[in-house]
mmCIF file of C-alpha atoms and ligand atoms in Angstrom:
data_model
loop_
_atom_site.group_PDB
_atom_site.id
_atom_site.type_symbol
_atom_site.label_atom_id
_atom_site.label_comp_id
_atom_site.label_asym_id
_atom_site.label_seq_id
_atom_site.Cartn_x
_atom_site.Cartn_y
_atom_site.Cartn_z
ATOM 1 C CA UNK A 1 21.578 -13.278 -8.911
ATOM 2 C CA UNK A 2 20.710 -9.588 -9.260
ATOM 3 C CA UNK A 3 17.611 -9.346 -7.581
ATOM 4 C CA UNK A 4 17.150 -5.488 -8.363
ATOM 5 C CA UNK A 5 16.505 -6.699 -12.025
ATOM 6 C CA UNK A 6 12.832 -7.832 -10.692
ATOM 7 C CA UNK A 7 12.133 -4.008 -10.537
ATOM 8 C CA UNK A 8 11.727 -4.597 -14.299
ATOM 9 C CA UNK A 9 8.474 -6.762 -13.777
ATOM 10 C CA UNK A 10 5.689 -4.576 -14.203
ATOM 11 C CA UNK A 11 2.939 -4.294 -11.978
ATOM 12 C CA UNK A 12 -0.391 -2.229 -10.930
ATOM 13 C CA UNK A 13 -1.205 -1.158 -7.614
ATOM 14 C CA UNK A 14 -4.397 -2.029 -5.742
ATOM 15 C CA UNK A 15 -6.550 -2.087 -2.576
ATOM 16 C CA UNK A 16 -7.448 -5.515 -2.180
ATOM 17 C CA UNK A 17 -10.304 -5.585 0.431
ATOM 18 C CA UNK A 18 -12.956 -8.093 2.237
ATOM 19 C CA UNK A 19 -14.968 -8.559 5.268
ATOM 20 C CA UNK A 20 -15.041 -11.260 8.399
ATOM 21 C CA UNK A 21 -18.146 -13.277 9.398
ATOM 22 C CA UNK A 22 -19.251 -10.013 11.679
ATOM 23 C CA UNK A 23 -19.119 -7.780 8.720
ATOM 24 C CA UNK A 24 -15.831 -5.837 9.826
ATOM 25 C CA UNK A 25 -14.146 -4.482 6.749
ATOM 26 C CA UNK A 26 -10.328 -4.533 5.896
ATOM 27 C CA UNK A 27 -8.210 -3.826 2.830
ATOM 28 C CA UNK A 28 -4.368 -3.233 1.930
ATOM 29 C CA UNK A 29 -2.191 -2.159 -0.739
ATOM 30 C CA UNK A 30 -1.513 -5.103 -3.380
ATOM 31 C CA UNK A 31 0.832 -5.352 -6.285
ATOM 32 C CA UNK A 32 -0.157 -8.821 -6.805
ATOM 33 C CA UNK A 33 -3.690 -8.848 -8.699
ATOM 34 C CA UNK A 34 -4.072 -10.852 -12.017
ATOM 35 C CA UNK A 35 -6.554 -11.906 -14.562
ATOM 36 C CA UNK A 36 -6.010 -15.894 -14.983
ATOM 37 C CA UNK A 37 -8.793 -16.680 -17.129
ATOM 38 C CA UNK A 38 -11.522 -15.139 -19.441
ATOM 39 C CA UNK A 39 -14.298 -17.676 -19.397
ATOM 40 C CA UNK A 40 -15.194 -17.282 -16.855
ATOM 41 C CA UNK A 41 -13.363 -14.451 -15.252
ATOM 42 C CA UNK A 42 -11.059 -15.634 -13.065
ATOM 43 C CA UNK A 43 -8.773 -13.136 -10.837
ATOM 44 C CA UNK A 44 -5.720 -14.290 -8.616
ATOM 45 C CA UNK A 45 -4.569 -11.962 -5.769
ATOM 46 C CA UNK A 46 -1.692 -12.506 -3.215
ATOM 47 C CA UNK A 47 -1.643 -11.733 0.435
ATOM 48 C CA UNK A 48 0.721 -12.246 3.225
ATOM 49 C CA UNK A 49 -0.680 -15.019 5.976
ATOM 50 C CA UNK A 50 -0.258 -12.181 8.819
ATOM 51 C CA UNK A 51 -2.208 -9.655 7.078
ATOM 52 C CA UNK A 52 -5.629 -9.201 8.369
ATOM 53 C CA UNK A 53 -7.004 -9.154 5.101
ATOM 54 C CA UNK A 54 -5.926 -12.684 4.761
ATOM 55 C CA UNK A 55 -7.997 -13.797 7.427
ATOM 56 C CA UNK A 56 -10.936 -11.870 6.514
ATOM 57 C CA UNK A 57 -11.275 -13.442 2.834
ATOM 58 C CA UNK A 58 -10.605 -17.050 3.991
ATOM 59 C CA UNK A 59 -13.505 -16.363 6.696
ATOM 60 C CA UNK A 60 -16.025 -14.563 4.067
ATOM 61 C CA UNK A 61 -14.769 -16.456 0.629
ATOM 62 C CA UNK A 62 -14.937 -13.181 -1.018
ATOM 63 C CA UNK A 63 -12.975 -10.159 -1.895
ATOM 64 C CA UNK A 64 -12.783 -6.781 -3.850
ATOM 65 C CA UNK A 65 -10.204 -4.970 -5.518
ATOM 66 C CA UNK A 66 -9.998 -1.304 -6.543
ATOM 67 C CA UNK A 67 -7.508 -0.123 -8.961
ATOM 68 C CA UNK A 68 -5.334 3.026 -7.439
ATOM 69 C CA UNK A 69 -5.200 5.878 -9.493
ATOM 70 C CA UNK A 70 -1.842 7.351 -10.685
ATOM 71 C CA UNK A 71 -2.550 10.876 -8.948
ATOM 72 C CA UNK A 72 -1.767 9.853 -4.946
ATOM 73 C CA UNK A 73 0.595 10.622 -2.528
ATOM 74 C CA UNK A 74 2.689 8.793 0.018
ATOM 75 C CA UNK A 75 0.200 9.892 2.634
ATOM 76 C CA UNK A 76 -2.512 7.964 0.945
ATOM 77 C CA UNK A 77 -0.788 4.758 0.886
ATOM 78 C CA UNK A 78 0.294 4.925 4.658
ATOM 79 C CA UNK A 79 -2.532 3.433 6.269
ATOM 80 C CA UNK A 80 -3.549 1.055 3.232
ATOM 81 C CA UNK A 81 0.099 -0.332 2.884
ATOM 82 C CA UNK A 82 2.057 -0.033 5.919
ATOM 83 C CA UNK A 83 -0.379 -0.206 8.741
ATOM 84 C CA UNK A 84 -2.724 -3.481 9.751
ATOM 85 C CA UNK A 85 -6.016 -3.482 10.168
ATOM 86 C CA UNK A 86 -5.076 -5.661 13.575
ATOM 87 C CA UNK A 87 -3.978 -1.963 14.803
ATOM 88 C CA UNK A 88 -6.192 0.571 13.226
ATOM 89 C CA UNK A 89 -9.516 0.575 11.537
ATOM 90 C CA UNK A 90 -9.149 1.397 7.836
ATOM 91 C CA UNK A 91 -12.456 1.863 6.528
ATOM 92 C CA UNK A 92 -13.445 4.873 8.966
ATOM 93 C CA UNK A 93 -15.357 8.106 8.733
ATOM 94 C CA UNK A 94 -14.072 10.288 6.140
ATOM 95 C CA UNK A 95 -13.136 7.128 3.765
ATOM 96 C CA UNK A 96 -15.203 6.797 0.476
ATOM 97 C CA UNK A 97 -16.270 3.192 -0.030
ATOM 98 C CA UNK A 98 -19.320 1.194 -0.773
ATOM 99 C CA UNK A 99 -20.388 -2.281 0.064
ATOM 100 C CA UNK A 100 -20.653 -4.595 -2.959
ATOM 101 C CA UNK A 101 -22.663 -7.485 -4.540
ATOM 102 C CA UNK A 102 -20.443 -9.710 -2.153
ATOM 103 C CA UNK A 103 -20.440 -7.811 1.044
ATOM 104 C CA UNK A 104 -16.801 -6.907 0.260
ATOM 105 C CA UNK A 105 -15.990 -3.125 0.678
ATOM 106 C CA UNK A 106 -15.088 -1.206 -2.455
ATOM 107 C CA UNK A 107 -12.855 1.496 -1.714
ATOM 108 C CA UNK A 108 -14.070 4.544 -3.890
ATOM 109 C CA UNK A 109 -11.574 7.385 -2.786
ATOM 110 C CA UNK A 110 -8.338 7.458 -5.538
ATOM 111 C CA UNK A 111 -9.711 4.484 -7.386
ATOM 112 C CA UNK A 112 -10.027 4.031 -11.189
ATOM 113 C CA UNK A 113 -12.104 0.970 -11.082
ATOM 114 C CA UNK A 114 -13.115 -1.916 -9.102
ATOM 115 C CA UNK A 115 -14.070 -5.573 -9.660
ATOM 116 C CA UNK A 116 -15.215 -8.237 -6.781
ATOM 117 C CA UNK A 117 -14.757 -11.997 -6.700
ATOM 118 C CA UNK A 118 -16.393 -14.892 -4.689
ATOM 119 C CA UNK A 119 -13.344 -17.184 -3.847
ATOM 120 C CA UNK A 120 -12.921 -20.410 -5.469
ATOM 121 C CA UNK A 121 -9.370 -21.672 -4.550
ATOM 122 C CA UNK A 122 -6.628 -20.973 -1.913
ATOM 123 C CA UNK A 123 -2.897 -21.824 -2.434
ATOM 124 C CA UNK A 124 -0.378 -21.978 0.184
ATOM 125 C CA UNK A 125 3.020 -20.680 -1.148
ATOM 126 C CA UNK A 126 4.710 -20.330 1.903
ATOM 127 C CA UNK A 127 4.666 -16.652 3.325
ATOM 128 C CA UNK A 128 1.619 -15.618 1.242
ATOM 129 C CA UNK A 129 -1.464 -17.089 0.458
ATOM 130 C CA UNK A 130 -3.020 -17.125 -3.090
ATOM 131 C CA UNK A 131 -6.630 -16.590 -3.715
ATOM 132 C CA UNK A 132 -8.281 -17.263 -6.833
ATOM 133 C CA UNK A 133 -11.589 -15.755 -7.426
ATOM 134 C CA UNK A 134 -14.202 -15.635 -9.978
ATOM 135 C CA UNK A 135 -15.722 -12.349 -10.628
ATOM 136 C CA UNK A 136 -18.999 -11.236 -10.031
ATOM 137 C CA UNK A 137 -18.998 -7.568 -10.540
ATOM 138 C CA UNK A 138 -16.815 -4.936 -12.368
ATOM 139 C CA UNK A 139 -17.237 -1.535 -13.564
ATOM 140 C CA UNK A 140 -15.153 1.823 -13.719
ATOM 141 C CA UNK A 141 -15.475 4.287 -10.727
ATOM 142 C CA UNK A 142 -13.129 7.109 -12.257
ATOM 143 C CA UNK A 143 -12.595 5.784 -15.898
ATOM 144 C CA UNK A 144 -10.646 8.883 -17.140
ATOM 145 C CA UNK A 145 -7.803 8.854 -14.523
ATOM 146 C CA UNK A 146 -4.896 6.959 -14.998
ATOM 147 C CA UNK A 147 -4.082 3.973 -12.897
ATOM 148 C CA UNK A 148 -1.058 3.912 -10.505
ATOM 149 C CA UNK A 149 2.070 1.325 -11.598
ATOM 150 C CA UNK A 150 4.162 0.096 -9.323
ATOM 151 C CA UNK A 151 6.910 1.904 -11.431
ATOM 152 C CA UNK A 152 5.657 5.198 -11.046
ATOM 153 C CA UNK A 153 5.231 4.689 -7.546
ATOM 154 C CA UNK A 154 8.798 3.793 -7.014
ATOM 155 C CA UNK A 155 10.051 6.367 -9.421
ATOM 156 C CA UNK A 156 7.824 9.427 -9.018
ATOM 157 C CA UNK A 157 6.281 9.128 -5.814
ATOM 158 C CA UNK A 158 9.553 7.634 -4.218
ATOM 159 C CA UNK A 159 7.357 4.855 -2.433
ATOM 160 C CA UNK A 160 9.113 1.577 -1.121
ATOM 161 C CA UNK A 161 7.412 -1.566 -0.321
ATOM 162 C CA UNK A 162 6.994 -2.969 3.304
ATOM 163 C CA UNK A 163 8.304 -6.713 4.357
ATOM 164 C CA UNK A 164 4.677 -8.265 3.525
ATOM 165 C CA UNK A 165 4.887 -7.145 -0.114
ATOM 166 C CA UNK A 166 5.857 -10.184 -2.122
ATOM 167 C CA UNK A 167 8.380 -8.033 -3.985
ATOM 168 C CA UNK A 168 10.207 -6.844 -0.768
ATOM 169 C CA UNK A 169 13.683 -6.479 -1.389
ATOM 170 C CA UNK A 170 15.702 -4.355 1.662
ATOM 171 C CA UNK A 171 15.993 -0.977 0.497
ATOM 172 C CA UNK A 172 18.994 0.895 0.468
ATOM 173 C CA UNK A 173 17.495 4.492 1.000
ATOM 174 C CA UNK A 174 18.297 7.094 -1.908
ATOM 175 C CA UNK A 175 21.801 8.511 -1.998
ATOM 176 C CA UNK A 176 22.205 12.041 -1.231
ATOM 177 C CA UNK A 177 21.947 14.409 -3.883
ATOM 178 C CA UNK A 178 23.665 17.620 -4.935
ATOM 179 C CA UNK A 179 25.608 20.019 -1.901
ATOM 180 C CA UNK A 180 25.870 18.863 1.446
ATOM 181 C CA UNK A 181 23.348 20.500 3.400
ATOM 182 C CA UNK A 182 24.112 23.408 5.899
ATOM 183 C CA UNK A 183 23.132 22.751 9.546
ATOM 184 C CA UNK A 184 19.777 22.326 10.255
ATOM 185 C CA UNK A 185 18.969 21.749 6.960
ATOM 186 C CA UNK A 186 19.434 17.762 6.581
ATOM 187 C CA UNK A 187 16.664 16.020 5.096
ATOM 188 C CA UNK A 188 16.067 12.767 6.619
ATOM 189 C CA UNK A 189 14.190 9.680 5.211
ATOM 190 C CA UNK A 190 11.883 7.066 6.387
ATOM 191 C CA UNK A 191 13.898 3.538 5.673
ATOM 192 C CA UNK A 192 10.122 1.983 6.144
ATOM 193 C CA UNK A 193 7.879 3.907 3.641
ATOM 194 C CA UNK A 194 10.278 6.095 2.186
ATOM 195 C CA UNK A 195 8.731 9.635 3.311
ATOM 196 C CA UNK A 196 11.471 12.367 3.367
ATOM 197 C CA UNK A 197 11.338 14.468 6.174
ATOM 198 C CA UNK A 198 12.094 18.507 4.988
ATOM 199 C CA UNK A 199 13.177 20.647 8.066
ATOM 200 C CA UNK A 200 11.980 23.539 5.713
ATOM 201 C CA UNK A 201 8.396 22.032 5.775
ATOM 202 C CA UNK A 202 8.317 20.178 9.094
ATOM 203 C CA UNK A 203 5.504 18.034 9.842
ATOM 204 C CA UNK A 204 2.549 20.719 10.853
ATOM 205 C CA UNK A 205 0.162 17.718 11.244
ATOM 206 C CA UNK A 206 2.033 15.984 13.509
ATOM 207 C CA UNK A 207 3.044 19.444 15.353
ATOM 208 C CA UNK A 208 6.264 20.039 13.859
ATOM 209 C CA UNK A 209 6.600 23.537 12.724
ATOM 210 C CA UNK A 210 8.368 24.223 9.641
ATOM 211 C CA UNK A 211 11.985 24.869 10.217
ATOM 212 C CA UNK A 212 12.584 22.440 12.784
ATOM 213 C CA UNK A 213 15.795 20.183 12.296
ATOM 214 C CA UNK A 214 15.383 16.753 12.345
ATOM 215 C CA UNK A 215 17.377 16.454 15.567
ATOM 216 C CA UNK A 216 15.355 19.032 17.210
ATOM 217 C CA UNK A 217 12.032 16.653 16.953
ATOM 218 C CA UNK A 218 10.771 14.915 19.767
ATOM 219 C CA UNK A 219 11.513 11.065 20.220
ATOM 220 C CA UNK A 220 8.130 10.066 20.339
ATOM 221 C CA UNK A 221 7.146 11.862 16.761
ATOM 222 C CA UNK A 222 5.783 9.344 14.431
ATOM 223 C CA UNK A 223 6.218 9.134 10.371
ATOM 224 C CA UNK A 224 3.482 10.647 9.046
ATOM 225 C CA UNK A 225 3.002 8.193 6.444
ATOM 226 C CA UNK A 226 3.749 4.507 8.141
ATOM 227 C CA UNK A 227 3.851 5.457 12.132
ATOM 228 C CA UNK A 228 7.607 4.420 12.833
ATOM 229 C CA UNK A 229 9.751 6.670 15.286
ATOM 230 C CA UNK A 230 12.554 8.832 14.622
ATOM 231 C CA UNK A 231 15.014 5.639 14.969
ATOM 232 C CA UNK A 232 14.032 4.562 11.806
ATOM 233 C CA UNK A 233 15.156 7.432 9.584
ATOM 234 C CA UNK A 234 18.697 8.211 8.381
ATOM 235 C CA UNK A 235 20.172 11.497 6.624
ATOM 236 C CA UNK A 236 19.871 11.883 2.740
HETATM 237 C C1 LIG B 1 3.614 -0.869 -2.813
HETATM 238 C C2 LIG B 1 3.055 -2.017 -1.915
HETATM 239 C C3 LIG B 1 2.520 -3.195 -2.539
HETATM 240 C C4 LIG B 1 2.389 -4.201 -1.536
HETATM 241 N N1 LIG B 1 2.021 -5.535 -2.242
HETATM 242 C C5 LIG B 1 1.399 -6.461 -1.302
HETATM 243 C C6 LIG B 1 0.927 -7.830 -1.800
HETATM 244 O O1 LIG B 1 0.887 -7.786 -3.120
HETATM 245 N N2 LIG B 1 0.560 -8.566 -0.902
HETATM 246 C C7 LIG B 1 0.593 -8.444 0.465
HETATM 247 O O2 LIG B 1 0.287 -9.483 1.157
HETATM 248 N N3 LIG B 1 0.889 -7.149 0.911
HETATM 249 C C8 LIG B 1 1.543 -6.582 0.344
HETATM 250 N N4 LIG B 1 1.878 -4.895 0.736
HETATM 251 C C9 LIG B 1 1.569 -4.835 2.068
HETATM 252 C C10 LIG B 1 0.494 -4.601 2.658
HETATM 253 O O3 LIG B 1 -0.252 -3.408 2.229
HETATM 254 C C11 LIG B 1 0.781 -4.183 4.184
HETATM 255 O O4 LIG B 1 1.205 -5.381 4.773
HETATM 256 C C12 LIG B 1 -0.305 -4.163 5.067
HETATM 257 O O5 LIG B 1 0.244 -3.275 5.812
HETATM 258 C C13 LIG B 1 -1.542 -5.270 5.297
HETATM 259 O O6 LIG B 1 -2.685 -5.064 6.161
HETATM 260 P P1 LIG B 1 -3.623 -5.733 6.751
HETATM 261 O O7 LIG B 1 -2.978 -6.386 8.094
HETATM 262 O O8 LIG B 1 -4.492 -4.917 7.363
HETATM 263 O O9 LIG B 1 -4.339 -6.375 5.787
HETATM 264 C C14 LIG B 1 2.163 -3.823 -0.212
HETATM 265 C C15 LIG B 1 2.519 -2.844 0.168
HETATM 266 C C16 LIG B 1 3.022 -1.680 -0.643
HETATM 267 C C17 LIG B 1 3.107 -0.546 0.193
#
């Protein structure tokens, strides 16, 4: 069986969000959002049982989906797709969102459209829960923007998926291209999120000046996208 063939299945990418009983908000990147009926309009989403968002959907019985626009970078995906709300507050100051009719948060940043649902059914499929909801509201946010597809995310943005994604396949990070780099110019790639450390650019936001070879970065430096340490990087 060639599981790489699954990458020929097409998906979009979304922020699935919800709230808990106390009104705390959370959400995560999801590629599993699917309209399943038209009368009434029902959507299905899949969320890993360990995701905080799953707990919130079970608790509140509501969820929202924002369609991510194509024009994003890996840094945008970091908090939503690689960090759990158990460790970090995602709907913080500076993030543009509004509370929908159901009380679920609707991410407005980098979003093309949204829908929000009242939970009807939950199915346990092992690692993930399938949530089926009836749509109570939907609209455009930035109608003229292109929605992001999984294929664009993988092939153009060079992003990968973490273990909680249903489409997770252990990655062999990209092969080295072109001539061997001269000393100190070797690029390194994060095996968790796909971020590439380029010594020429450094990571000024993380305190690493342009021109710093990977070897000279302090051991407590963290990947600016997903937060892992140097040991999760490999030379490319
Ligand atoms: C491209 C991509 C697609 C993903 N798709 C899903 C998905 O469909 N279902 C899921 O449970 N997690 C998916 N994830 C993983 C979650 O976004 C990730 O585990 C997140 O940290 C969970 O956050 P939470 O614990 O705050 O809910 C995806 C991540 C990426 C980067």
